[in-house]
Amino acid sequence: MRGGPAVWYKMAIKYFNDPERMGKLLEILLEGALTSVQIFALTLLFSIPLGMLVAVGRMSRRWYISKPLSLYIYIMRGTPLMLQVMFIYFLLPHILPFRIDRFWAAILAFVINYAAYFAEIFRGGISSIPVGQREAAQTLGLSRAQTFFSVLLPQTAKRVLLPVTNEVITLVKDTALASTIAVADLMSQAERQVSNSSSIEPYIVAMLIYLVINGVVEQLCKLAERKFNYYQ
């Protein structure tokens, strides 16, 4: 390694031994973290209900509904999220009569990508519920909507909670891909500070912030899992 440990040590003390400079770095990175959290929250807000709709449509017996949705899921799961982000931001303006703001381009890419993954998770959860429960609900006179929301959905939520948790935790890390189109998220801000200072400390601090965010998300998911324990 050129320069030896001494060079790396000098690269790692530009912020840690200067409280004022570290405070400014934290302010910048936390501002980027707020953007990352917004991407995370908006993606979940829109992708989960969209994923449920896609799952229901994917299970439809009408081929003109299920086949296009199957193709959509295949494309979203078969191509990198980074490529989808870049496609929406750089190529869609050549198709649409307007340009999408970089932040909302990232949101759109994340939503349609994660909706595809959630759709397959939800479809698996719904399919795992015995058919007899649907038949029993019909015998009791429940409509399809009542059967879905009162019988199927609560059990599906319990069954898919673990795989959904894994996707949610992955989403926290995937928000860093928004930096590919210069969205001022945590990763983008860390890269900018590293470039300006030639120090690796911003990456270290960013890593710690990601760990904190993921820790909070994981605890919330565990809380939700305990709430659904009554379905065991």
PDB file of C-alpha atoms in Angstrom, residues 10-185:
ATOM      1  CA  LYS A  10      -3.339  11.612   8.083  1.00  0.00           C
ATOM      2  CA  MET A  11      -6.347  11.107   5.791  1.00  0.00           C
ATOM      3  CA  ALA A  12      -8.482  10.079   8.769  1.00  0.00           C
ATOM      4  CA  ILE A  13      -7.801  12.919  11.218  1.00  0.00           C
ATOM      5  CA  LYS A  14      -8.978  15.974   9.293  1.00  0.00           C
ATOM      6  CA  TYR A  15     -12.358  15.869  11.031  1.00  0.00           C
ATOM      7  CA  PHE A  16     -12.000  13.633  14.092  1.00  0.00           C
ATOM      8  CA  ASN A  17      -9.474  15.946  15.774  1.00  0.00           C
ATOM      9  CA  ASP A  18     -11.358  19.147  14.889  1.00  0.00           C
ATOM     10  CA  PRO A  19     -14.742  19.409  16.727  1.00  0.00           C
ATOM     11  CA  GLU A  20     -15.853  22.482  14.797  1.00  0.00           C
ATOM     12  CA  ARG A  21     -15.144  20.888  11.434  1.00  0.00           C
ATOM     13  CA  MET A  22     -16.755  17.631  12.565  1.00  0.00           C
ATOM     14  CA  GLY A  23     -19.865  19.553  13.612  1.00  0.00           C
ATOM     15  CA  LYS A  24     -20.159  21.072  10.137  1.00  0.00           C
ATOM     16  CA  LEU A  25     -19.654  17.655   8.570  1.00  0.00           C
ATOM     17  CA  LEU A  26     -22.404  16.156  10.730  1.00  0.00           C
ATOM     18  CA  GLU A  27     -24.753  18.993   9.800  1.00  0.00           C
ATOM     19  CA  ILE A  28     -24.178  18.378   6.102  1.00  0.00           C
ATOM     20  CA  LEU A  29     -24.487  14.592   6.375  1.00  0.00           C
ATOM     21  CA  LEU A  30     -27.599  14.754   8.547  1.00  0.00           C
ATOM     22  CA  GLU A  31     -29.210  17.012   5.966  1.00  0.00           C
ATOM     23  CA  GLY A  32     -28.417  14.337   3.380  1.00  0.00           C
ATOM     24  CA  ALA A  33     -29.731  11.668   5.756  1.00  0.00           C
ATOM     25  CA  LEU A  34     -33.037  13.539   5.938  1.00  0.00           C
ATOM     26  CA  THR A  35     -33.316  13.290   2.157  1.00  0.00           C
ATOM     27  CA  SER A  36     -32.503   9.565   2.351  1.00  0.00           C
ATOM     28  CA  VAL A  37     -35.222   9.079   4.973  1.00  0.00           C
ATOM     29  CA  GLN A  38     -37.689  10.953   2.751  1.00  0.00           C
ATOM     30  CA  ILE A  39     -36.845   8.651  -0.161  1.00  0.00           C
ATOM     31  CA  PHE A  40     -37.266   5.650   2.130  1.00  0.00           C
ATOM     32  CA  ALA A  41     -40.606   6.800   3.570  1.00  0.00           C
ATOM     33  CA  LEU A  42     -42.157   7.864   0.254  1.00  0.00           C
ATOM     34  CA  THR A  43     -41.075   4.624  -1.403  1.00  0.00           C
ATOM     35  CA  LEU A  44     -42.799   2.569   1.288  1.00  0.00           C
ATOM     36  CA  LEU A  45     -45.863   4.815   1.271  1.00  0.00           C
ATOM     37  CA  PHE A  46     -46.493   4.246  -2.437  1.00  0.00           C
ATOM     38  CA  SER A  47     -44.855   0.877  -3.205  1.00  0.00           C
ATOM     39  CA  ILE A  48     -46.642  -1.232  -0.575  1.00  0.00           C
ATOM     40  CA  PRO A  49     -50.225  -0.451  -1.722  1.00  0.00           C
ATOM     41  CA  LEU A  50     -49.103  -0.553  -5.358  1.00  0.00           C
ATOM     42  CA  GLY A  51     -47.474  -3.928  -4.718  1.00  0.00           C
ATOM     43  CA  MET A  52     -50.706  -5.234  -3.216  1.00  0.00           C
ATOM     44  CA  LEU A  53     -52.677  -4.098  -6.265  1.00  0.00           C
ATOM     45  CA  VAL A  54     -50.139  -5.681  -8.599  1.00  0.00           C
ATOM     46  CA  ALA A  55     -50.254  -8.922  -6.590  1.00  0.00           C
ATOM     47  CA  VAL A  56     -54.048  -9.101  -6.882  1.00  0.00           C
ATOM     48  CA  GLY A  57     -53.861  -8.310 -10.592  1.00  0.00           C
ATOM     49  CA  ARG A  58     -51.087 -10.852 -11.075  1.00  0.00           C
ATOM     50  CA  MET A  59     -53.416 -13.524  -9.643  1.00  0.00           C
ATOM     51  CA  SER A  60     -56.269 -12.542 -11.936  1.00  0.00           C
ATOM     52  CA  ARG A  61     -57.647 -15.192 -14.273  1.00  0.00           C
ATOM     53  CA  ARG A  62     -57.888 -12.582 -17.022  1.00  0.00           C
ATOM     54  CA  TRP A  63     -54.703 -12.943 -19.089  1.00  0.00           C
ATOM     55  CA  TYR A  64     -54.797  -9.348 -20.341  1.00  0.00           C
ATOM     56  CA  ILE A  65     -54.338  -8.273 -16.709  1.00  0.00           C
ATOM     57  CA  SER A  66     -52.012 -10.971 -15.355  1.00  0.00           C
ATOM     58  CA  LYS A  67     -49.642 -11.222 -18.342  1.00  0.00           C
ATOM     59  CA  PRO A  68     -48.669  -7.524 -18.579  1.00  0.00           C
ATOM     60  CA  LEU A  69     -48.177  -7.434 -14.813  1.00  0.00           C
ATOM     61  CA  SER A  70     -46.000 -10.548 -15.007  1.00  0.00           C
ATOM     62  CA  LEU A  71     -43.864  -8.803 -17.649  1.00  0.00           C
ATOM     63  CA  TYR A  72     -43.639  -5.682 -15.470  1.00  0.00           C
ATOM     64  CA  ILE A  73     -42.457  -7.745 -12.489  1.00  0.00           C
ATOM     65  CA  TYR A  74     -39.931  -9.583 -14.667  1.00  0.00           C
ATOM     66  CA  ILE A  75     -38.435  -6.336 -15.980  1.00  0.00           C
ATOM     67  CA  MET A  76     -38.286  -4.652 -12.564  1.00  0.00           C
ATOM     68  CA  ARG A  77     -36.689  -7.663 -10.872  1.00  0.00           C
ATOM     69  CA  GLY A  78     -34.447  -8.531 -13.803  1.00  0.00           C
ATOM     70  CA  THR A  79     -32.721  -5.158 -14.252  1.00  0.00           C
ATOM     71  CA  PRO A  80     -30.612  -3.167 -11.763  1.00  0.00           C
ATOM     72  CA  LEU A  81     -32.342  -0.460  -9.748  1.00  0.00           C
ATOM     73  CA  MET A  82     -29.488   1.908 -10.612  1.00  0.00           C
ATOM     74  CA  LEU A  83     -30.248   1.454 -14.313  1.00  0.00           C
ATOM     75  CA  GLN A  84     -33.944   2.098 -13.709  1.00  0.00           C
ATOM     76  CA  VAL A  85     -33.155   5.322 -11.835  1.00  0.00           C
ATOM     77  CA  MET A  86     -30.952   6.532 -14.684  1.00  0.00           C
ATOM     78  CA  PHE A  87     -33.481   5.480 -17.323  1.00  0.00           C
ATOM     79  CA  ILE A  88     -36.297   7.457 -15.714  1.00  0.00           C
ATOM     80  CA  TYR A  89     -34.228  10.581 -15.145  1.00  0.00           C
ATOM     81  CA  PHE A  90     -32.209  10.702 -18.367  1.00  0.00           C
ATOM     82  CA  LEU A  91     -34.365   8.949 -20.974  1.00  0.00           C
ATOM     83  CA  LEU A  92     -37.982   9.677 -20.031  1.00  0.00           C
ATOM     84  CA  PRO A  93     -37.606  13.415 -20.810  1.00  0.00           C
ATOM     85  CA  HIS A  94     -37.006  12.374 -24.429  1.00  0.00           C
ATOM     86  CA  ILE A  95     -40.373  10.584 -24.385  1.00  0.00           C
ATOM     87  CA  LEU A  96     -42.439  12.890 -22.180  1.00  0.00           C
ATOM     88  CA  PRO A  97     -43.080  16.579 -22.922  1.00  0.00           C
ATOM     89  CA  PHE A  98     -41.610  17.558 -19.534  1.00  0.00           C
ATOM     90  CA  ARG A  99     -38.600  16.778 -17.376  1.00  0.00           C
ATOM     91  CA  ILE A 100     -38.971  15.033 -14.014  1.00  0.00           C
ATOM     92  CA  ASP A 101     -37.206  16.585 -11.041  1.00  0.00           C
ATOM     93  CA  ARG A 102     -34.255  14.410  -9.987  1.00  0.00           C
ATOM     94  CA  PHE A 103     -35.716  13.740  -6.525  1.00  0.00           C
ATOM     95  CA  TRP A 104     -39.079  12.621  -7.878  1.00  0.00           C
ATOM     96  CA  ALA A 105     -37.385  10.633 -10.633  1.00  0.00           C
ATOM     97  CA  ALA A 106     -35.625   8.676  -7.898  1.00  0.00           C
ATOM     98  CA  ILE A 107     -38.904   8.226  -6.008  1.00  0.00           C
ATOM     99  CA  LEU A 108     -40.658   6.947  -9.137  1.00  0.00           C
ATOM    100  CA  ALA A 109     -37.868   4.471  -9.873  1.00  0.00           C
ATOM    101  CA  PHE A 110     -37.779   3.204  -6.305  1.00  0.00           C
ATOM    102  CA  VAL A 111     -41.566   2.853  -6.089  1.00  0.00           C
ATOM    103  CA  ILE A 112     -42.030   0.843  -9.277  1.00  0.00           C
ATOM    104  CA  ASN A 113     -39.005  -1.320  -8.446  1.00  0.00           C
ATOM    105  CA  TYR A 114     -39.993  -2.155  -4.884  1.00  0.00           C
ATOM    106  CA  ALA A 115     -43.668  -2.560  -5.795  1.00  0.00           C
ATOM    107  CA  ALA A 116     -42.633  -5.466  -8.031  1.00  0.00           C
ATOM    108  CA  TYR A 117     -40.779  -7.166  -5.182  1.00  0.00           C
ATOM    109  CA  PHE A 118     -43.587  -6.531  -2.712  1.00  0.00           C
ATOM    110  CA  ALA A 119     -46.114  -7.847  -5.239  1.00  0.00           C
ATOM    111  CA  GLU A 120     -44.403 -11.233  -5.394  1.00  0.00           C
ATOM    112  CA  ILE A 121     -44.135 -11.360  -1.603  1.00  0.00           C
ATOM    113  CA  PHE A 122     -47.827 -10.518  -1.207  1.00  0.00           C
ATOM    114  CA  ARG A 123     -48.823 -12.987  -3.917  1.00  0.00           C
ATOM    115  CA  GLY A 124     -46.964 -15.739  -2.116  1.00  0.00           C
ATOM    116  CA  GLY A 125     -48.619 -14.809   1.168  1.00  0.00           C
ATOM    117  CA  ILE A 126     -52.121 -14.762  -0.300  1.00  0.00           C
ATOM    118  CA  SER A 127     -51.578 -18.054  -2.138  1.00  0.00           C
ATOM    119  CA  SER A 128     -50.434 -19.736   1.076  1.00  0.00           C
ATOM    120  CA  ILE A 129     -53.815 -19.213   2.775  1.00  0.00           C
ATOM    121  CA  PRO A 130     -55.975 -22.346   2.506  1.00  0.00           C
ATOM    122  CA  VAL A 131     -58.782 -22.118  -0.048  1.00  0.00           C
ATOM    123  CA  GLY A 132     -61.176 -23.418   2.585  1.00  0.00           C
ATOM    124  CA  GLN A 133     -61.063 -20.102   4.407  1.00  0.00           C
ATOM    125  CA  ARG A 134     -62.292 -18.269   1.319  1.00  0.00           C
ATOM    126  CA  GLU A 135     -65.037 -20.839   0.837  1.00  0.00           C
ATOM    127  CA  ALA A 136     -66.058 -20.478   4.486  1.00  0.00           C
ATOM    128  CA  ALA A 137     -66.223 -16.701   4.102  1.00  0.00           C
ATOM    129  CA  GLN A 138     -68.437 -17.075   1.022  1.00  0.00           C
ATOM    130  CA  THR A 139     -70.668 -19.483   2.956  1.00  0.00           C
ATOM    131  CA  LEU A 140     -71.082 -16.824   5.644  1.00  0.00           C
ATOM    132  CA  GLY A 141     -72.236 -14.401   2.984  1.00  0.00           C
ATOM    133  CA  LEU A 142     -69.129 -12.192   2.892  1.00  0.00           C
ATOM    134  CA  SER A 143     -68.432 -10.355  -0.348  1.00  0.00           C
ATOM    135  CA  ARG A 144     -65.075 -10.659  -2.113  1.00  0.00           C
ATOM    136  CA  ALA A 145     -63.970  -7.330  -0.693  1.00  0.00           C
ATOM    137  CA  GLN A 146     -65.013  -8.320   2.831  1.00  0.00           C
ATOM    138  CA  THR A 147     -63.261 -11.665   2.467  1.00  0.00           C
ATOM    139  CA  PHE A 148     -60.070 -10.004   1.292  1.00  0.00           C
ATOM    140  CA  PHE A 149     -59.884  -7.265   3.925  1.00  0.00           C
ATOM    141  CA  SER A 150     -61.325  -9.188   6.896  1.00  0.00           C
ATOM    142  CA  VAL A 151     -59.994 -12.715   6.310  1.00  0.00           C
ATOM    143  CA  LEU A 152     -57.120 -12.787   3.821  1.00  0.00           C
ATOM    144  CA  LEU A 153     -55.312  -9.491   4.394  1.00  0.00           C
ATOM    145  CA  PRO A 154     -54.675  -9.839   8.169  1.00  0.00           C
ATOM    146  CA  GLN A 155     -53.263 -13.349   7.729  1.00  0.00           C
ATOM    147  CA  THR A 156     -51.238 -12.304   4.698  1.00  0.00           C
ATOM    148  CA  ALA A 157     -49.712  -9.415   6.658  1.00  0.00           C
ATOM    149  CA  LYS A 158     -48.507 -11.845   9.321  1.00  0.00           C
ATOM    150  CA  ARG A 159     -47.088 -14.338   6.828  1.00  0.00           C
ATOM    151  CA  VAL A 160     -45.207 -11.805   4.714  1.00  0.00           C
ATOM    152  CA  LEU A 161     -43.872  -9.703   7.572  1.00  0.00           C
ATOM    153  CA  LEU A 162     -40.402 -11.297   7.622  1.00  0.00           C
ATOM    154  CA  PRO A 163     -39.673 -11.034   3.866  1.00  0.00           C
ATOM    155  CA  VAL A 164     -41.124  -7.515   3.826  1.00  0.00           C
ATOM    156  CA  THR A 165     -38.813  -6.606   6.723  1.00  0.00           C
ATOM    157  CA  ASN A 166     -35.833  -7.824   4.707  1.00  0.00           C
ATOM    158  CA  GLU A 167     -36.889  -5.679   1.751  1.00  0.00           C
ATOM    159  CA  VAL A 168     -37.427  -2.641   3.989  1.00  0.00           C
ATOM    160  CA  ILE A 169     -33.924  -2.966   5.454  1.00  0.00           C
ATOM    161  CA  THR A 170     -32.502  -3.352   1.950  1.00  0.00           C
ATOM    162  CA  LEU A 171     -34.364  -0.205   0.924  1.00  0.00           C
ATOM    163  CA  VAL A 172     -32.496   1.836   3.546  1.00  0.00           C
ATOM    164  CA  LYS A 173     -29.218   0.906   1.856  1.00  0.00           C
ATOM    165  CA  ASP A 174     -30.595   1.217  -1.672  1.00  0.00           C
ATOM    166  CA  THR A 175     -31.464   4.874  -1.097  1.00  0.00           C
ATOM    167  CA  ALA A 176     -27.748   5.491  -1.752  1.00  0.00           C
ATOM    168  CA  LEU A 177     -28.440   4.753  -5.433  1.00  0.00           C
ATOM    169  CA  ALA A 178     -30.244   8.090  -5.690  1.00  0.00           C
ATOM    170  CA  SER A 179     -26.775   9.649  -5.702  1.00  0.00           C
ATOM    171  CA  THR A 180     -26.305   8.330  -9.264  1.00  0.00           C
ATOM    172  CA  ILE A 181     -28.489  11.208 -10.503  1.00  0.00           C
ATOM    173  CA  ALA A 182     -27.018  13.704  -8.016  1.00  0.00           C
ATOM    174  CA  VAL A 183     -29.873  13.669  -5.500  1.00  0.00           C
ATOM    175  CA  ALA A 184     -28.425  15.261  -2.354  1.00  0.00           C
ATOM    176  CA  ASP A 185     -28.900  12.186  -0.173  1.00  0.00           C
TER     177      ASP A 185
END
